[in-house]
XYZ file of N, CA and C in Angstrom:
303
model
N -11.545 18.460 -1.459
C -11.811 19.758 -0.474
C -12.413 18.947 0.529
N -13.683 18.157 0.375
C -14.481 17.568 0.757
C -14.180 16.062 1.160
N -12.906 15.950 1.269
C -12.491 14.717 2.046
C -11.548 15.361 2.814
N -10.730 16.531 2.376
C -9.823 16.561 3.604
C -11.205 16.564 4.902
N -12.098 17.215 4.096
C -12.874 18.290 5.583
C -13.879 16.561 6.410
N -13.627 15.990 6.240
C -14.848 14.840 6.802
C -14.111 13.737 8.141
N -15.133 13.983 8.970
C -14.418 12.924 9.938
C -13.506 11.684 9.792
N -13.885 11.167 8.614
C -13.761 9.769 8.688
C -14.081 9.392 7.424
N -13.095 8.661 6.764
C -13.567 7.516 5.190
C -13.319 6.047 6.271
N -14.100 4.973 5.240
C -13.949 3.600 5.576
C -12.811 3.069 4.507
N -12.605 2.340 5.103
C -10.914 1.642 4.237
C -11.020 0.214 4.399
N -10.102 -0.784 3.168
C -9.561 -1.451 4.210
C -10.873 -2.927 3.837
N -11.442 -2.402 2.398
C -12.041 -3.478 2.086
C -11.805 -4.736 2.227
N -12.664 -5.638 2.437
C -13.455 -5.774 2.676
C -13.924 -5.522 4.561
N -13.239 -5.501 4.976
C -13.201 -5.086 6.330
C -14.028 -3.533 6.932
N -13.930 -2.768 6.176
C -14.646 -1.523 6.543
C -13.112 -0.875 8.283
N -12.043 -0.904 7.653
C -11.959 -0.450 8.669
C -12.338 1.441 9.052
N -12.674 1.995 10.181
C -12.528 4.071 10.115
C -10.962 4.035 10.063
N -11.001 5.048 8.575
C -9.720 5.626 9.041
C -10.451 7.249 8.715
N -8.937 8.487 8.724
C -9.371 9.585 8.768
C -8.354 10.618 8.152
N -8.708 11.220 6.616
C -8.206 11.341 5.515
C -6.889 12.649 6.372
N -6.161 12.549 6.017
C -4.740 14.012 6.243
C -4.161 14.275 4.967
N -4.199 13.370 4.069
C -3.612 14.308 2.617
C -3.786 13.232 1.448
N -4.736 14.267 0.379
C -4.348 13.812 -0.609
C -3.557 13.836 -1.705
N -3.247 12.490 -3.235
C -1.921 13.276 -3.757
C -2.947 12.678 -5.281
N -2.599 13.890 -6.158
C -3.036 13.914 -7.204
C -1.870 13.879 -9.014
N -2.045 13.463 -9.870
C -0.373 13.503 -10.531
C -0.853 15.465 -10.162
N -1.551 15.884 -10.213
C -0.639 17.282 -9.610
C -0.212 18.003 -8.473
N -0.631 16.749 -7.500
C 0.171 17.414 -6.438
C -0.085 17.068 -4.997
N -0.123 16.835 -3.454
C -0.421 16.646 -2.917
C -0.818 17.759 -1.747
N -2.346 17.508 -0.808
C -2.382 19.425 -0.272
C -3.277 17.571 1.070
N -2.821 18.759 1.681
C -3.252 18.386 3.429
C -3.658 19.333 4.136
N -3.957 19.288 5.666
C -4.350 20.575 6.188
C -3.517 20.678 7.533
N -2.791 21.907 7.804
C -1.520 21.999 8.798
C -2.383 21.537 10.229
N -1.816 21.955 11.190
C -2.576 21.873 12.907
C -3.703 23.162 12.631
N -3.198 24.274 12.502
C -4.548 24.987 12.127
C -6.162 24.678 11.367
N -5.516 24.128 10.533
C -6.318 24.095 9.351
C -6.042 24.558 7.741
N -5.350 25.571 8.562
C -5.009 26.137 6.764
C -4.806 25.031 5.245
N -4.850 25.415 4.333
C -4.529 24.134 3.315
C -3.367 24.522 2.350
N -2.152 23.122 2.729
C -0.733 23.604 2.710
C -0.594 22.682 1.397
N 0.316 23.349 0.253
C 0.618 21.903 -0.483
C 1.803 21.703 -1.805
N 1.519 20.015 -2.154
C 3.193 20.430 -2.486
C 3.567 19.524 -3.922
N 4.497 19.893 -4.312
C 4.109 18.938 -6.550
C 4.950 17.680 -6.254
N 4.431 17.097 -6.899
C 4.602 15.630 -6.641
C 5.658 15.222 -8.257
N 6.612 13.957 -8.253
C 7.657 14.179 -9.702
C 6.548 13.453 -10.639
N 6.962 13.142 -11.915
C 6.049 12.641 -12.573
C 6.721 11.048 -12.091
N 7.836 10.733 -11.802
C 7.924 9.725 -12.014
C 7.685 9.310 -10.165
N 7.687 9.354 -9.410
C 7.009 9.397 -7.504
C 5.943 9.158 -8.269
N 5.036 9.935 -8.701
C 3.445 9.834 -9.247
C 3.620 8.498 -9.595
N 4.095 7.885 -10.830
C 3.815 6.721 -11.884
C 4.301 5.342 -10.642
N 4.739 6.099 -9.829
C 5.363 4.719 -8.903
C 4.349 4.287 -7.710
N 4.599 5.459 -7.572
C 2.570 5.437 -6.553
C 1.837 4.590 -6.975
N 1.221 5.100 -7.930
C 0.518 3.871 -8.525
C 0.607 3.150 -8.798
N 1.852 2.798 -9.311
C 1.667 1.440 -9.425
C 1.697 0.174 -8.490
N 2.346 1.191 -7.629
C 2.025 0.048 -6.338
C 0.761 -0.006 -5.233
N 0.259 0.936 -6.024
C -0.918 0.844 -5.342
C -1.834 -0.210 -6.246
N -1.605 -0.275 -7.292
C -2.639 -1.272 -8.088
C -1.934 -2.063 -7.488
N -0.584 -2.535 -8.087
C 0.729 -4.406 -7.694
C -0.009 -4.766 -6.301
N 0.148 -3.836 -5.449
C -0.162 -4.807 -3.953
C -1.547 -4.657 -3.586
N -2.714 -3.453 -4.402
C -4.612 -4.446 -4.444
C -4.217 -6.261 -4.888
N -3.699 -5.805 -6.065
C -3.822 -6.869 -6.866
C -3.893 -7.996 -6.429
N -2.578 -7.910 -5.760
C -1.699 -9.781 -4.927
C -2.328 -9.490 -3.862
N -1.882 -8.958 -3.228
C -2.975 -8.950 -0.911
C -4.442 -9.029 -1.442
N -5.393 -8.548 -2.264
C -6.678 -9.112 -2.196
C -7.256 -9.040 -3.398
N -6.691 -9.271 -4.109
C -7.530 -10.023 -5.096
C -8.017 -9.325 -6.509
N -7.741 -8.142 -6.207
C -8.817 -6.952 -7.399
C -8.282 -6.251 -8.453
N -8.168 -5.652 -9.691
C -7.949 -4.872 -9.979
C -8.545 -3.958 -10.116
N -7.773 -2.891 -9.574
C -8.492 -1.308 -9.196
C -8.397 -0.454 -10.708
N -7.508 -0.879 -11.518
C -7.724 0.406 -12.964
C -6.938 1.151 -12.580
N -6.869 2.130 -13.758
C -6.314 3.668 -13.100
C -6.454 4.018 -12.373
N -5.460 4.324 -11.873
C -5.597 5.254 -10.402
C -5.156 6.454 -10.531
N -6.264 7.609 -10.149
C -6.069 8.836 -10.558
C -5.848 9.519 -8.944
N -6.335 9.154 -7.915
C -5.885 9.706 -6.821
C -6.107 8.856 -5.667
N -4.772 9.065 -4.823
C -4.407 8.183 -3.486
C -4.092 9.571 -2.110
N -5.383 8.702 -1.291
C -5.628 9.062 -0.202
C -5.247 8.141 1.216
N -4.036 9.574 1.444
C -3.024 8.879 2.659
C -4.600 9.218 3.910
N -4.398 8.549 4.926
C -4.939 7.887 5.626
C -4.648 7.907 7.054
N -4.990 7.664 8.296
C -4.423 7.661 9.731
C -5.587 6.205 10.147
N -5.978 5.089 10.098
C -6.678 4.003 10.634
C -6.877 4.444 11.808
N -8.410 4.503 13.244
C -9.232 4.008 13.443
C -7.884 2.976 14.719
N -7.392 3.618 16.240
C -6.850 2.175 16.485
C -7.693 1.814 17.668
N -8.225 2.758 18.185
C -9.402 2.315 19.332
C -10.446 3.291 19.524
N -11.119 3.062 21.302
C -11.825 4.260 21.758
C -11.219 4.409 22.585
N -11.180 5.940 23.189
C -10.675 6.230 24.968
C -11.751 6.543 25.767
N -12.166 6.326 26.960
C -13.175 7.056 27.568
C -12.606 8.570 29.040
N -13.439 9.273 28.559
C -12.408 9.952 29.707
C -12.947 10.211 30.957
N -12.296 11.207 31.778
C -13.032 11.108 33.061
C -14.313 11.293 32.981
N -14.636 11.906 32.509
C -16.175 12.810 31.923
C -17.486 11.866 31.717
N -16.650 10.107 31.218
C -17.707 10.349 30.121
C -17.995 9.802 29.448
N -17.431 11.243 27.890
C -17.290 10.347 27.120
C -16.372 9.958 26.209
N -15.876 9.455 25.342
C -15.627 8.184 24.269
C -15.037 9.598 22.927
N -13.583 8.942 23.064
C -12.493 9.431 22.579
C -11.988 8.942 20.941
N -12.363 8.966 19.634
C -11.506 7.860 19.145
C -9.734 8.383 18.917
N -9.156 7.505 19.120
C -7.740 7.205 18.880
C -7.122 7.064 17.291
N -6.403 7.925 17.052
C -5.757 7.635 15.662
C -4.792 6.608 15.561
N -4.363 6.617 14.511
C -2.756 5.107 14.399
C -2.088 6.422 13.929
N -0.860 6.446 15.334
C 0.559 7.731 14.509
C 0.744 7.862 12.805
N 0.647 6.641 12.476
C 1.164 6.505 10.876
C 0.139 6.660 9.690
N 1.030 7.533 8.602
C -0.320 7.366 7.864
C 0.333 6.337 6.540
N -0.945 5.791 5.502
C -0.459 5.014 4.290
C -1.378 5.192 2.999
N -1.093 5.031 2.659
C -1.768 5.544 1.381
C -2.964 4.471 1.082
């Protein structure tokens, strides 16, 4: 729950890009907050969860040379794409439309 409530997390080590958590996936299911802030859930098939875990382990090992071990949790995030200055002078963060695990 507290991961969904956070404003941002840091991803893509060692580059440390800022991202916003949009959903959390575990073997029990996937959880996210809708536009109104209410929590929503759906089930994940065991075969889909096993495939996601293996894909995450393989891609992290292949691309970064890091063996992450057993994956118990997957965060789906939208990376920060930049900042925009508003007419009143305030700065607003812009998030990607694409979601990535």
